[in-house]
Every structure is written in structure tokens, then in C-alpha cells.
Steps between C-alpha positions, in 0.01 A plus 500: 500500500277455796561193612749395773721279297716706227498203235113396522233758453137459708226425196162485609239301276146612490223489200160419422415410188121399276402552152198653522224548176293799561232367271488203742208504760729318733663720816790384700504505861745406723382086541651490078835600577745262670709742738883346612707643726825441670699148418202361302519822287878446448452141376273587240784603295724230396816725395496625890550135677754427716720316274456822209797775432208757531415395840850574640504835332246666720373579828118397368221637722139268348252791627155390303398405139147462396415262219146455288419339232382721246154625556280789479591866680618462889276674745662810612425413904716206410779637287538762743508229799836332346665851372468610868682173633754511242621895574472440882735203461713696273518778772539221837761331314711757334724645377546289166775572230272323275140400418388202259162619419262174367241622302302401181480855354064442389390520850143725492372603796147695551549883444838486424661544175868396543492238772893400482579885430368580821641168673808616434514860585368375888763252483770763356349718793560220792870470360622813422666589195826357547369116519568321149104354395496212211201415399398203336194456256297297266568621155092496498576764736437934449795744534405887576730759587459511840524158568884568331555777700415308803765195462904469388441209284236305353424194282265255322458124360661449180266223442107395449400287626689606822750211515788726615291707797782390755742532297403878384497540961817322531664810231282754723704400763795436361537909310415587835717344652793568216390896583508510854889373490608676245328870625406598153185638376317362165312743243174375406406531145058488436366510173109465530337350178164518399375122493266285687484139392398187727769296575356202325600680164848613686634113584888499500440150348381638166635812275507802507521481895751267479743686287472798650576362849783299371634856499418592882888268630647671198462861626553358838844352392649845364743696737343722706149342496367349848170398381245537210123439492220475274153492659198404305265650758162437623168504218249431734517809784341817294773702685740809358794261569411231272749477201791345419877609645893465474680578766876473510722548758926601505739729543577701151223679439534484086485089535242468714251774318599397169425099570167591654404684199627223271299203715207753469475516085595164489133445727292774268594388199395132593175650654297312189705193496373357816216265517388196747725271587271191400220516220187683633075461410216532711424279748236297239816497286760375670251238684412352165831493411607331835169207430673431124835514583678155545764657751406382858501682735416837318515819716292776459595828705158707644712741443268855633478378871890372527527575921863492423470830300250669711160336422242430812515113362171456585330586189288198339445604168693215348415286739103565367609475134600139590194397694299628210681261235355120415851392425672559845163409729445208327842359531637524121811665673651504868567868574662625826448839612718696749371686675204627669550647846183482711522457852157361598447242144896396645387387821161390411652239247759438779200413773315349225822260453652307195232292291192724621287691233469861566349809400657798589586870390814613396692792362444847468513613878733780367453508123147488397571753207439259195341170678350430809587201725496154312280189630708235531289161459704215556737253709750617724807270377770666766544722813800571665629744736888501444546817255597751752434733258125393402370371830232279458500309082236355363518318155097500348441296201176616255521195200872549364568810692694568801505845671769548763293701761765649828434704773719738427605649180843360324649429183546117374838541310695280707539101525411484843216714490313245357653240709295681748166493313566096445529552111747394203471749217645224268163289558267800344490583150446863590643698771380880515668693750439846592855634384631716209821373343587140660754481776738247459336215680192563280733533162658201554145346549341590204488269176361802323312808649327828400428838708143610507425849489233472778354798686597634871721717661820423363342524157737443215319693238607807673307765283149373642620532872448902462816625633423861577780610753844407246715744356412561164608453206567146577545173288310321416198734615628738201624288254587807265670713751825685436812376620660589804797690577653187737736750654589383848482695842835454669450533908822520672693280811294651835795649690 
């Protein structure tokens, strides 16, 4: 080891980490990501407090970790900005026995076709190839071969929605960690399969994705088995990487390649099984639905422009589709809408102030591919300015309708995030949020709810996004193909 005690090795933690839709007008510059460094980098992880065995087991070094929320393809001026910090850190600060590497695994950035692949080989290179890397991902994420090559160990969520994120970095650290004292050297066992499903068909809550990760801590458990993985991978970035993936990770070589493969038929022969996690129509559809339904409130998902899977979240094409119907205008129904994010019609409701009737312009700054911006005729009914995420939040009411508008773009999946717009979703008898499968918050909400297959960049009728770059044969592009041969690559411990 390098470090100067002989019980604690030196870990360094560095990362940055967006999901990123290339069909997505949106690009991501440096003001989306939230960059930590140092002890407010460190406390971002519960499992590494003070009071935590993990924190005691390490000499941890919090270099810098970039964080967006899902968007379109990051500008390469500012990708390349927060790569260069990270692997002059890496060099100051060294030398490191090990390296948790943060990453989500769909980051696109422009003219590059493995972003994490080649995050990890300059990070490998700023090491050396004695330093231990663990890398943790979303199971949304893409595995490629050199992204393998480049790292020691690696892992994924075992659940969607993501309600075990910290807990998947907390075993990142932790079979780094177990490694680094023990001195041995994992194989890594990658089978590549040929599917490319949104995750709002691959929900852990529902079969066949539940099943088949109820096997994940199973292979896990067996002697000689660090870790195992299952990644459903990214449908919206038309990239060569983009499939599906089982990775796992020990030390007998017949275990580890043999559960891989096993976890890997289990996933292709379900590849027709899956379907959405909540009934599905068009947006007419499930709106009707919503009006007749007695269950209060009723959420609808606009599901195509879901920021938190890559969408710009600006798109109004829903937004227009309720303007344009009698029922909601003329107050048969009170619908909330979150979100729109428009800087200018933010502030001018905000200047305009609470009771004031406005006009203003909104949407479709970024997205203008199906609908242009939306006139909003109405009452402002709130403003605030405490969302640190949103800036500026305006509440507009047209009739029965209430569009969230925010200065800056951000999901509404959370209880206080519309404590900071000044609304109750229990007091509408339709929420529609701009999310695909509902996060917990928003399950726990819902009397009854329905997904609509709306249009954008995260899409979830993938066959009319035109995917052009994939591997192919893939499913569900070629329904008929043959089947694979699911044979894993087995890389070896980097000596």
C-alpha cells in the first residue's frame, strides 16, 4: 500500500456523473452540475460519517464529484473543464491505494462515444495501475469493455426506482475496501446482451425485473463471489454502448463466468415479458380517464420529457393539449402541472406578484421540436423563491389549471418540492408530472394513475426515436432475431 499507515489504505473519491438523452436538444454545461469537494464531498455519503465502521477503515481523500440531473449531452468545453480538475487532483494528492469512482454509467458527451470508458482510462492513467478503482453506477447505466478494463471493481442499483443508490455506494466502498486489506485481486465476469428497454418497463417493483433481480444477492451470497450486477442500460443515447449487461465479480473463475451467464438468460428470455410499470394510453387517453375516474388525486406521468431521465423538461406539448380542452379551462377539473422551466415567464409572474393577471410566454426555450411556447392567460396564485433548486416559482392558474412555471429546470417528485411552489397535490384532482414510473413520494400520492406515452426526448415508444448508432441485432428493434450466444468475457485481476 501507499499510504503511511500499514492498517488504513489512502482512497481518493472523485466522479461526475448525468444521464444524458442524445435525442434531447438540451446540453449540459458546467452551471447543471453541482461540483463538491473536500469535507462537503465526504458528507454526502452517509456510510462515511464519523460515527460509521467505513469511515475508520480508510485514509479518505474527497478530491471532486460532479452531479446533474439528467439532461441532454454535456458540452465537451465543460466535460473537459471537470476531467482536467479531477486528474490534476488525482496527481497533487497522490499516491492512492484506492479510487471510488462515482459515476452514472449514461453520461453522453459531444463527439464522444464512450464518455465513462474514457473517464476511466484518464483516471486509470493519473493512478497507475496498481491503485484498486470501484466504480459505482446506475443500473440505467452502459458497460463497454474498456470502461472494465479501466477499473478493479464495479457495480449497479439493484432497484428502480433508485431507492437503494447509497446503499449500492456504501457496497462500492465497502468491496473496496474488503480488497485493499485483504491484497487479492477479483475476476470480472461480462456477458453483453442484446436488449434495450426503458426502464419504465424494467421497474424492480413489477415482474419479470423483479424476479430476476431477486437473483442479483443470491449470486452475490455464493463463496467466492464479491459482487454481481445486472444493468438495464440507457434507451435514449443512440450510442454502440447501449444494451443491457451482467457483470460479476470473484475469485474462481468457473463461479463467477458461469453466474454471469446464468443472470444473462434469465434477462433474454424475459426480454418479452416486460411491460410499463403502470397502465399506459395517449395523453387524450389517460386524461379522460383521469376526468371519469372517482380516485382523487389521479396522476398522470408526461412521461417523453421526464428531466429525471434525460429530457430538456421544457417541452409544452402537454401542457398545449390541456389549454386546448373545455373541461380543464373551464374549471370541470383542478389540474396541476409540474413543470415548466422558463426563466423570464418565472420572474415576470414573480414582479407581477400573487393575485395579478398575466400574460406571458412559456416553454420551449430548449425544446421547440413538437410545440412551441404556451400562452399562459391567467392569475398568478403563488411565487416564491425558496427552491434552491428552481430559483424563482411561479404558480399560474388558466380556469382549473395550474402550471408550475421555475426558473430553472427540476423534477417535482418530492414532498417538499411542492412545498416550495405553495401547492398540496391532495387538493387537485389531477396531478401530471413530467416523470416516467412514480418515485415513491409520487406512488404513495396517487389514488390511481396512468403513464402517457407522450412525445420528447426520452420517448418511450422507442422504435419512432430512430436509433441509428446501436449494435444490431437488438431487442426489441428486431423482434425476430436469433438468439445470442450469452457467453461471457472473463477480464482478469490487473496485477
Amino acid at each position: 500500500m501507499t499510504s503511511s499507515s500499514t492498517t488504513r489504505p489512502r482512497i481518493a473519491i472523485v466522479g461526475i456523473a448525468i444521464e444524458s438523452s442524445t435525442f434531447s436538444p438540451h446540453r449540459a454545461g458546467l452551471e447543471d452540475f453541482v461540483q463538491r469537494r473536500g469535507d462537503e464531498l465526504l458528507e454526502y455519503y452517509p456510510f462515511l460519517q464519523n460515527d460509521q465502521p467505513l469511515r475508520a477503515a480508510a485514509e479518505w481523500v474527497p478530491l471532486m464529484q460532479a452531479r446533474a440531473i439528467p439532461g441532454g449531452a454535456v458540452l465537451a468545453g465543460a466535460y473537459q473543464q471537470m476531467e482536467r480538475e479531477i486528474l490534476d487532483l488525482l496527481t497533487e494528492h497522490g499516491p492512492f491505494d484506492g479510487v471510488f469512482l462515482d459515476i452514472h454509467g449514461a453520461m453522453s458527451v459531444e463527439r464522444m462515444a464512450d464518455a465513462e470508458g474514457h473517464f476511466a482510462h484518464r483516471v486509470r492513467e493519473a493512478v497507475g495501475p496498481g491503485t484498486v478503482i470501484s466504480t459505482s453506477m446506475d443500473l440505467h447505466g452502459n458497460v463497454t469493455q474498456p470502461l472494465l478494463e479501466a477499473v478493479d471493481l464495479i457495480t449497479c442499483y439493484r432497484m428502480a426506482p433508485h431507492e437503494d443508490a447509497m446503499e449500492s455506494r456504501e457496497r462500492t466502498v465497502a468491496n473496496l475496501v474488503e480488497v485493499l486489506t485483504s491484497g487479492t485481486r477479483p475476476h470480472k465476469a461480462w456477458v453483453r446482451i442484446p436488449v434495450l428497454l426503458p426502464g419504465e418497463k424494467t421497474s424492480t417493483r413489477i415482474d419479470p425485473a423483479k424476479r430476476i433481480y431477486a437473483e442479483v444477492p443470491v449470486v452475490e451470497a455464493l463463496d467466492d463471489v464479491l459482487d454481481a450486477a445486472i444493468w438495464v442500460g440507457y434507451a435514449w443515447a443512440d450510442e454502440p454502448r447501449c444494451n443491457a449487461t451482467v457483470v460479476v465479480t470473484g475469485f474462481d473463475t468457473d463461479v463467477v463466468t458461469r453466474e454471469a451467464e446464468r443472470l444473462a438468460r434469465l434477462y433474454w428470455q424475459a426480454r418479452a415479458d416486460f411491460e410499463f410499470v403502470a397502465p399506459t394510453g395517449t395523453f387524450t387517453e389517460c386524461l379522460d380517464e383521469a376526468i371519469s375516474s372517482p380516485a382523487r388525486p389521479f396522476m398522470i406521468s408526461d412521461s417523453g420529457d421526464n428531466p429525471t431521465a434525460g429530457g430538456s423538461g421544457d417541452m409544452t406539448w402537454a401542457v398545449a393539449r390541456l389549454l386546448e380542452d373545455s373541461r380543464v379551462t373551464g374549471g370541470q377539473v383542478k389540474v396541476l402541472y409540474t413543470a415548466l422551466p422558463d426563466a423570464p415567464a418565472a420572474r415576470q409572474a414573480a414582479e407581477a406578484g400573487v393575485g395579478a393577471p398575466v400574460r406571458l410566454q412559456a416553454g420551449a426555450r430548449i425544446d421547440d421540436i413538437h410545440e412551441p411556447p404556451v400562452t399562459l392567460d391567467g392569475v398568478v396564485e403563488h411565487v416564491s423563491g425558496t427552491d434552491p433548486v428552481a430559483g424563482a416559482v411561479a404558480v399560474i392558474r388558466v380556469g382549473g389549471l395550474h402550471v408550475v412555471v421555475t426558473e430553472r429546470r427540476k423534477p417535482y417528485h418530492l414532498a417538499e418540492d411542492f412545498g416550495h411552489a405553495g401547492v398540496d397535490p391532495d387538493e387537485f384532482d389531477i396531478v401530471i408530472s413530467k416523470v416516467g414510473y412514480l418515485e415513491p413520494y409520487l406512488y404513495g400520492l396517487a389514488a390511481d394513475w396512468r403513464m402517457a406515452l407522450t412525445p420528447g426526448g426520452v420517448d418511450q415508444d422507442l422504435l419512432r426515436l430512430g436509433h441509428e448508432r446501436i449494435e444490431r441485432p437488438m431487442y426489441p428493434f428486431d423482434p425476430d432475431m436469433a438468439d445470442p450466444s450469452l457467453s461471457a468475457t472473463l477480464l482478469p485481476p490487473r496485477h
